Amino acid sequence: MGCDGGTIPKRHELVKGPKKVEKVDKDAELVAQWNYCTLSQEILRRPIVACELGRLYNKDAVIEFLLDKSAEKALGKAASHIKSIKNVTELRLSDNPAWEGDKGNTKGDKHDDLQRARFICPVVGLEMNGRHRFCFLRCCGCVFSERALKEIKAEVCHTCGAAFQEDDVIVLNGTKEDVEVLKTRMEERRLRAKLEKKTKKPKAAESISKSDVVEEAPGPSKVKAGKPEETSLDSREKKTSSAPRSAATNESSSGKAKKPPCGAMKRSIAESEESEAYKSLFTTHSSAKRSKEESAHWVTHTSYCF
């Protein structure tokens, strides 16, 4: 043990008693909750989002967390309940006009007032520094103090006018009891959404089957439902086959089967109602015909004869 030089140890140096519980500074805890991202531990910057448990995040950090598929992702217990970007709500925050930030801190010797917050309640004017309870609405993302919602009771948002229910009100950075209540609400909400999806699927299948039955039911003909191209081709073939049959029945009814004259089928272009420019393209037109004087024999015709 030593004790050289006449040193006399005291009792608390030799006997080790129970360790004292370290107390967390409340001011430091509030600053960490309201000014820093829960996931990345960086300063909150817009766009700021909040989860269904009332924790604040940077939207960029949440997107990176969802896209990350490495093994280190399991360490992010603070965001383990966030499965998609739909589980968070982007907040509409009101700026505090009295907050200067780092504007006057050019030399680095300015005192930082931890009680001064960046955002305030738009209704009452309380600063969002953790001293007062704040909450947001899931339907629109507007942030208010709890005092404003209690004093001005309404079923409509005070800023945007969106209707909300009690289930849509979520406390920001609440106590353990508040987090437990919000967790039960979140689980119930997700179960409800799953049940609604399951009920929608059989309804959609039934509507499709009913539409098929309605299409097959009317009409005496038993035609199989196929592709639209095949059905159109079949209809054309039926029309062409029905035309000669109808002609044959008409001839048999008259009793005199006469062949149509040859000139009736071949119609000359000269008798047609086309324009003269179109008729001049053919040899039967008058402009294409030559007299005997103009036409010469192919043997005796030379350029010296004219």
GROMACS .gro file of C-alpha atoms in nm:
model
  306
    1MET     CA    1   0.000   0.000   0.000
    2GLY     CA    2   0.294   0.230   0.042
    3CYS     CA    3   0.230   0.488   0.316
    4ASP     CA    4   0.582   0.614   0.269
    5GLY     CA    5   0.674   0.951   0.405
    6GLY     CA    6   0.424   0.941   0.690
    7THR     CA    7   0.109   0.960   0.477
    8ILE     CA    8  -0.209   0.863   0.656
    9PRO     CA    9  -0.486   0.734   0.424
   10LYS     CA   10  -0.844   0.820   0.502
   11ARG     CA   11  -1.138   0.580   0.520
   12HIS     CA   12  -1.304   0.677   0.192
   13GLU     CA   13  -0.974   0.611   0.013
   14LEU     CA   14  -0.950   0.255   0.143
   15VAL     CA   15  -1.316   0.147   0.164
   16LYS     CA   16  -1.511   0.161  -0.161
   17GLY     CA   17  -1.877   0.243  -0.112
   18PRO     CA   18  -2.169   0.224  -0.358
   19LYS     CA   19  -2.131   0.422  -0.679
   20LYS     CA   20  -2.333   0.737  -0.710
   21VAL     CA   21  -2.588   0.748  -0.990
   22GLU     CA   22  -2.486   0.996  -1.252
   23LYS     CA   23  -2.754   1.256  -1.309
   24VAL     CA   24  -2.818   1.378  -1.658
   25ASP     CA   25  -2.827   1.751  -1.702
   26LYS     CA   26  -3.184   1.840  -1.795
   27ASP     CA   27  -3.083   2.143  -2.000
   28ALA     CA   28  -2.840   1.938  -2.208
   29GLU     CA   29  -3.103   1.669  -2.259
   30LEU     CA   30  -3.360   1.921  -2.379
   31VAL     CA   31  -3.111   2.078  -2.618
   32ALA     CA   32  -3.028   1.734  -2.762
   33GLN     CA   33  -3.394   1.642  -2.810
   34TRP     CA   34  -3.516   1.967  -2.965
   35ASN     CA   35  -3.214   2.085  -3.165
   36TYR     CA   36  -3.053   1.764  -3.295
   37CYS     CA   37  -3.169   1.478  -3.517
   38THR     CA   38  -3.250   1.159  -3.324
   39LEU     CA   39  -3.099   0.938  -3.594
   40SER     CA   40  -2.788   1.117  -3.723
   41GLN     CA   41  -2.720   1.339  -3.415
   42GLU     CA   42  -2.680   1.639  -3.648
   43ILE     CA   43  -2.838   1.982  -3.608
   44LEU     CA   44  -3.199   1.986  -3.727
   45ARG     CA   45  -3.241   2.155  -4.063
   46ARG     CA   46  -3.536   2.175  -4.295
   47PRO     CA   47  -3.709   1.963  -4.411
   48ILE     CA   48  -3.774   1.830  -4.059
   49VAL     CA   49  -3.995   1.524  -4.010
   50ALA     CA   50  -4.143   1.350  -3.706
   51CYS     CA   51  -4.232   0.986  -3.656
   52GLU     CA   52  -4.545   0.839  -3.498
   53LEU     CA   53  -4.371   0.834  -3.157
   54GLY     CA   54  -4.301   1.210  -3.162
   55ARG     CA   55  -3.927   1.207  -3.236
   56LEU     CA   56  -3.762   1.468  -3.460
   57TYR     CA   57  -3.546   1.374  -3.760
   58ASN     CA   58  -3.383   1.527  -4.062
   59LYS     CA   59  -3.561   1.401  -4.372
   60ASP     CA   60  -3.230   1.330  -4.546
   61ALA     CA   61  -3.119   1.108  -4.257
   62VAL     CA   62  -3.444   0.908  -4.269
   63ILE     CA   63  -3.413   0.852  -4.646
   64GLU     CA   64  -3.051   0.738  -4.607
   65PHE     CA   65  -3.157   0.504  -4.326
   66LEU     CA   66  -3.429   0.346  -4.541
   67LEU     CA   67  -3.195   0.303  -4.840
   68ASP     CA   68  -2.914   0.157  -4.629
   69LYS     CA   69  -2.916  -0.224  -4.633
   70SER     CA   70  -2.590  -0.290  -4.447
   71ALA     CA   71  -2.548  -0.474  -4.117
   72GLU     CA   72  -2.488  -0.146  -3.932
   73LYS     CA   73  -2.852  -0.053  -3.988
   74ALA     CA   74  -2.950  -0.274  -3.692
   75LEU     CA   75  -2.781  -0.023  -3.461
   76GLY     CA   76  -3.040   0.242  -3.544
   77LYS     CA   77  -3.288   0.145  -3.274
   78ALA     CA   78  -3.424   0.499  -3.261
   79ALA     CA   79  -3.572   0.452  -3.611
   80SER     CA   80  -3.640   0.077  -3.614
   81HIS     CA   81  -4.016   0.140  -3.624
   82ILE     CA   82  -3.984   0.345  -3.947
   83LYS     CA   83  -4.044   0.103  -4.235
   84SER     CA   84  -4.115   0.354  -4.513
   85ILE     CA   85  -4.124   0.727  -4.577
   86LYS     CA   86  -4.501   0.715  -4.519
   87ASN     CA   87  -4.440   0.649  -4.148
   88VAL     CA   88  -4.305   1.004  -4.098
   89THR     CA   89  -4.475   1.343  -4.139
   90GLU     CA   90  -4.307   1.657  -4.265
   91LEU     CA   91  -4.357   1.936  -4.012
   92ARG     CA   92  -4.479   2.290  -4.082
   93LEU     CA   93  -4.285   2.496  -3.831
   94SER     CA   94  -4.322   2.868  -3.751
   95ASP     CA   95  -3.992   3.060  -3.726
   96ASN     CA   96  -3.907   3.258  -3.415
   97PRO     CA   97  -3.838   3.623  -3.514
   98ALA     CA   98  -3.624   3.675  -3.200
   99TRP     CA   99  -3.384   3.392  -3.286
  100GLU     CA  100  -3.061   3.518  -3.444
  101GLY     CA  101  -2.862   3.195  -3.461
  102ASP     CA  102  -2.496   3.241  -3.553
  103LYS     CA  103  -2.540   3.581  -3.718
  104GLY     CA  104  -2.376   3.785  -3.439
  105ASN     CA  105  -2.127   3.516  -3.336
  106THR     CA  106  -1.850   3.619  -3.578
  107LYS     CA  107  -1.566   3.610  -3.323
  108GLY     CA  108  -1.692   3.304  -3.136
  109ASP     CA  109  -1.723   3.485  -2.802
  110LYS     CA  110  -2.102   3.523  -2.799
  111HIS     CA  111  -2.305   3.358  -2.525
  112ASP     CA  112  -2.550   3.096  -2.657
  113ASP     CA  113  -2.886   3.125  -2.489
  114LEU     CA  114  -3.019   2.770  -2.465
  115GLN     CA  115  -3.366   2.894  -2.371
  116ARG     CA  116  -3.406   3.072  -2.704
  117ALA     CA  117  -3.557   2.839  -2.968
  118ARG     CA  118  -3.569   2.850  -3.348
  119PHE     CA  119  -3.944   2.782  -3.369
  120ILE     CA  120  -4.251   2.903  -3.181
  121CYS     CA  121  -4.619   2.821  -3.154
  122PRO     CA  122  -4.810   3.022  -3.420
  123VAL     CA  123  -5.115   3.059  -3.193
  124VAL     CA  124  -4.984   3.136  -2.842
  125GLY     CA  125  -4.625   3.236  -2.924
  126LEU     CA  126  -4.449   2.992  -2.687
  127GLU     CA  127  -4.097   2.891  -2.784
  128MET     CA  128  -4.033   2.529  -2.877
  129ASN     CA  129  -3.737   2.475  -2.643
  130GLY     CA  130  -3.866   2.179  -2.437
  131ARG     CA  131  -4.003   2.385  -2.148
  132HIS     CA  132  -4.353   2.360  -2.292
  133ARG     CA  133  -4.526   2.058  -2.443
  134PHE     CA  134  -4.569   2.069  -2.820
  135CYS     CA  135  -4.759   1.842  -3.057
  136PHE     CA  136  -4.827   1.808  -3.430
  137LEU     CA  137  -5.111   1.684  -3.647
  138ARG     CA  138  -5.058   1.377  -3.866
  139CYS     CA  139  -5.306   1.495  -4.128
  140CYS     CA  140  -5.131   1.823  -4.216
  141GLY     CA  141  -4.803   1.840  -4.019
  142CYS     CA  142  -4.876   2.172  -3.842
  143VAL     CA  143  -4.706   2.216  -3.502
  144PHE     CA  144  -4.875   2.380  -3.199
  145SER     CA  145  -4.826   2.400  -2.828
  146GLU     CA  146  -5.050   2.180  -2.616
  147ARG     CA  147  -5.177   2.492  -2.440
  148ALA     CA  148  -5.309   2.633  -2.770
  149LEU     CA  149  -5.507   2.314  -2.843
  150LYS     CA  150  -5.657   2.314  -2.493
  151GLU     CA  151  -5.748   2.682  -2.483
  152ILE     CA  152  -5.884   2.700  -2.840
  153LYS     CA  153  -6.083   2.381  -2.880
  154ALA     CA  154  -6.165   2.309  -3.241
  155GLU     CA  155  -6.191   2.014  -3.477
  156VAL     CA  156  -6.007   2.207  -3.749
  157CYS     CA  157  -5.638   2.303  -3.774
  158HIS     CA  158  -5.571   2.663  -3.663
  159THR     CA  159  -5.343   2.745  -3.959
  160CYS     CA  160  -5.444   2.540  -4.263
  161GLY     CA  161  -5.805   2.452  -4.169
  162ALA     CA  162  -5.770   2.074  -4.215
  163ALA     CA  163  -6.006   1.856  -4.011
  164PHE     CA  164  -5.844   1.624  -3.756
  165GLN     CA  165  -5.933   1.377  -3.482
  166GLU     CA  166  -5.782   1.300  -3.142
  167ASP     CA  167  -5.589   1.009  -3.292
  168ASP     CA  168  -5.406   1.252  -3.525
  169VAL     CA  169  -5.256   1.456  -3.236
  170ILE     CA  170  -4.901   1.336  -3.152
  171VAL     CA  171  -4.692   1.482  -2.868
  172LEU     CA  172  -4.335   1.580  -2.961
  173ASN     CA  173  -4.059   1.442  -2.735
  174GLY     CA  174  -4.310   1.326  -2.475
  175THR     CA  175  -4.253   1.126  -2.158
  176LYS     CA  176  -4.226   0.748  -2.138
  177GLU     CA  177  -4.599   0.721  -2.071
  178ASP     CA  178  -4.675   0.932  -2.379
  179VAL     CA  179  -4.445   0.716  -2.593
  180GLU     CA  180  -4.621   0.397  -2.475
  181VAL     CA  181  -4.962   0.542  -2.562
  182LEU     CA  182  -4.837   0.653  -2.904
  183LYS     CA  183  -4.683   0.310  -2.964
  184THR     CA  184  -5.013   0.131  -2.899
  185ARG     CA  185  -5.190   0.376  -3.133
  186MET     CA  186  -4.929   0.314  -3.402
  187GLU     CA  187  -4.968  -0.064  -3.380
  188GLU     CA  188  -5.348  -0.041  -3.392
  189ARG     CA  189  -5.330   0.194  -3.692
  190ARG     CA  190  -5.101  -0.039  -3.886
  191LEU     CA  191  -5.315  -0.345  -3.810
  192ARG     CA  192  -5.620  -0.156  -3.930
  193ALA     CA  193  -5.443  -0.065  -4.254
  194LYS     CA  194  -5.346  -0.430  -4.315
  195LEU     CA  195  -5.703  -0.549  -4.262
  196GLU     CA  196  -5.834  -0.286  -4.503
  197LYS     CA  197  -5.589  -0.403  -4.770
  198LYS     CA  198  -5.696  -0.766  -4.724
  199THR     CA  199  -6.065  -0.675  -4.756
  200LYS     CA  200  -6.003  -0.467  -5.069
  201LYS     CA  201  -5.832  -0.753  -5.258
  202PRO     CA  202  -6.128  -1.001  -5.260
  203LYS     CA  203  -6.367  -0.717  -5.346
  204ALA     CA  204  -6.158  -0.627  -5.650
  205ALA     CA  205  -6.144  -0.994  -5.759
  206GLU     CA  206  -6.523  -1.027  -5.725
  207SER     CA  207  -6.584  -0.714  -5.934
  208ILE     CA  208  -6.358  -0.848  -6.211
  209SER     CA  209  -6.533  -1.188  -6.214
  210LYS     CA  210  -6.876  -1.021  -6.224
  211SER     CA  211  -6.776  -0.807  -6.522
  212ASP     CA  212  -6.662  -1.121  -6.710
  213VAL     CA  213  -6.993  -1.294  -6.639
  214VAL     CA  214  -7.191  -0.993  -6.760
  215GLU     CA  215  -6.998  -0.988  -7.087
  216GLU     CA  216  -7.059  -1.359  -7.153
  217ALA     CA  217  -7.426  -1.369  -7.048
  218PRO     CA  218  -7.621  -1.155  -7.307
  219GLY     CA  219  -7.692  -1.280  -7.661
  220PRO     CA  220  -7.804  -1.623  -7.789
  221SER     CA  221  -7.477  -1.695  -7.970
  222LYS     CA  222  -7.213  -1.890  -7.781
  223VAL     CA  223  -6.904  -1.699  -7.885
  224LYS     CA  224  -6.588  -1.739  -7.682
  225ALA     CA  225  -6.436  -1.420  -7.552
  226GLY     CA  226  -6.102  -1.376  -7.724
  227LYS     CA  227  -5.874  -1.104  -7.847
  228PRO     CA  228  -6.033  -0.797  -8.010
  229GLU     CA  229  -5.836  -0.851  -8.331
  230GLU     CA  230  -5.964  -1.210  -8.371
  231THR     CA  231  -6.323  -1.107  -8.309
  232SER     CA  232  -6.302  -0.825  -8.566
  233LEU     CA  233  -6.155  -1.064  -8.828
  234ASP     CA  234  -6.430  -1.319  -8.763
  235SER     CA  235  -6.698  -1.053  -8.804
  236ARG     CA  236  -6.547  -0.941  -9.135
  237GLU     CA  237  -6.537  -1.298  -9.269
  238LYS     CA  238  -6.900  -1.349  -9.169
  239LYS     CA  239  -7.003  -1.031  -9.350
  240THR     CA  240  -6.822  -1.131  -9.670
  241SER     CA  241  -6.971  -1.482  -9.659
  242SER     CA  242  -7.321  -1.349  -9.594
  243ALA     CA  243  -7.308  -1.112  -9.894
  244PRO     CA  244  -7.290  -1.381 -10.172
  245ARG     CA  245  -7.547  -1.593  -9.988
  246SER     CA  246  -7.794  -1.305  -9.987
  247ALA     CA  247  -7.730  -1.247 -10.358
  248ALA     CA  248  -7.791  -1.615 -10.433
  249THR     CA  249  -8.117  -1.614 -10.242
  250ASN     CA  250  -8.235  -1.307 -10.434
  251GLU     CA  251  -8.159  -1.476 -10.770
  252SER     CA  252  -8.335  -1.796 -10.670
  253SER     CA  253  -8.640  -1.601 -10.560
  254SER     CA  254  -8.662  -1.418 -10.893
  255GLY     CA  255  -8.629  -1.749 -11.079
  256LYS     CA  256  -8.400  -1.609 -11.352
  257ALA     CA  257  -8.031  -1.649 -11.284
  258LYS     CA  258  -7.859  -1.399 -11.513
  259LYS     CA  259  -7.487  -1.327 -11.524
  260PRO     CA  260  -7.391  -0.963 -11.493
  261PRO     CA  261  -7.259  -0.806 -11.815
  262CYS     CA  262  -6.883  -0.765 -11.853
  263GLY     CA  263  -6.902  -0.388 -11.900
  264ALA     CA  264  -7.090  -0.349 -11.574
  265MET     CA  265  -6.802  -0.485 -11.371
  266LYS     CA  266  -6.527  -0.294 -11.554
  267ARG     CA  267  -6.599   0.073 -11.537
  268SER     CA  268  -6.395   0.297 -11.766
  269ILE     CA  269  -6.200   0.588 -11.618
  270ALA     CA  270  -6.336   0.826 -11.882
  271GLU     CA  271  -6.688   0.772 -11.746
  272SER     CA  272  -6.581   0.815 -11.385
  273GLU     CA  273  -6.634   1.135 -11.191
  274GLU     CA  274  -6.263   1.196 -11.124
  275SER     CA  275  -6.083   1.519 -11.216
  276GLU     CA  276  -5.921   1.577 -11.558
  277ALA     CA  277  -5.574   1.587 -11.402
  278TYR     CA  278  -5.626   1.239 -11.261
  279LYS     CA  279  -5.771   1.105 -11.591
  280SER     CA  280  -5.474   1.240 -11.793
  281LEU     CA  281  -5.246   0.995 -11.613
  282PHE     CA  282  -5.395   0.701 -11.805
  283THR     CA  283  -5.354   0.605 -12.178
  284THR     CA  284  -5.727   0.596 -12.232
  285HIS     CA  285  -5.747   0.974 -12.194
  286SER     CA  286  -5.788   1.190 -12.506
  287SER     CA  287  -5.463   1.376 -12.442
  288ALA     CA  288  -5.267   1.050 -12.465
  289LYS     CA  289  -5.409   0.951 -12.807
  290ARG     CA  290  -5.218   1.051 -13.126
  291SER     CA  291  -5.329   1.083 -13.483
  292LYS     CA  292  -5.188   0.872 -13.767
  293GLU     CA  293  -4.976   1.160 -13.893
  294GLU     CA  294  -4.808   1.206 -13.557
  295SER     CA  295  -4.745   0.836 -13.510
  296ALA     CA  296  -4.468   0.693 -13.735
  297HIS     CA  297  -4.349   0.341 -13.811
  298TRP     CA  298  -4.077   0.231 -13.581
  299VAL     CA  299  -3.849   0.123 -13.871
  300THR     CA  300  -3.869   0.431 -14.096
  301HIS     CA  301  -3.891   0.689 -13.820
  302THR     CA  302  -3.582   0.904 -13.800
  303SER     CA  303  -3.514   1.253 -13.682
  304TYR     CA  304  -3.441   1.373 -14.041
  305CYS     CA  305  -3.796   1.309 -14.166
  306PHE     CA  306  -3.935   1.620 -13.992
   0.00000   0.00000   0.00000
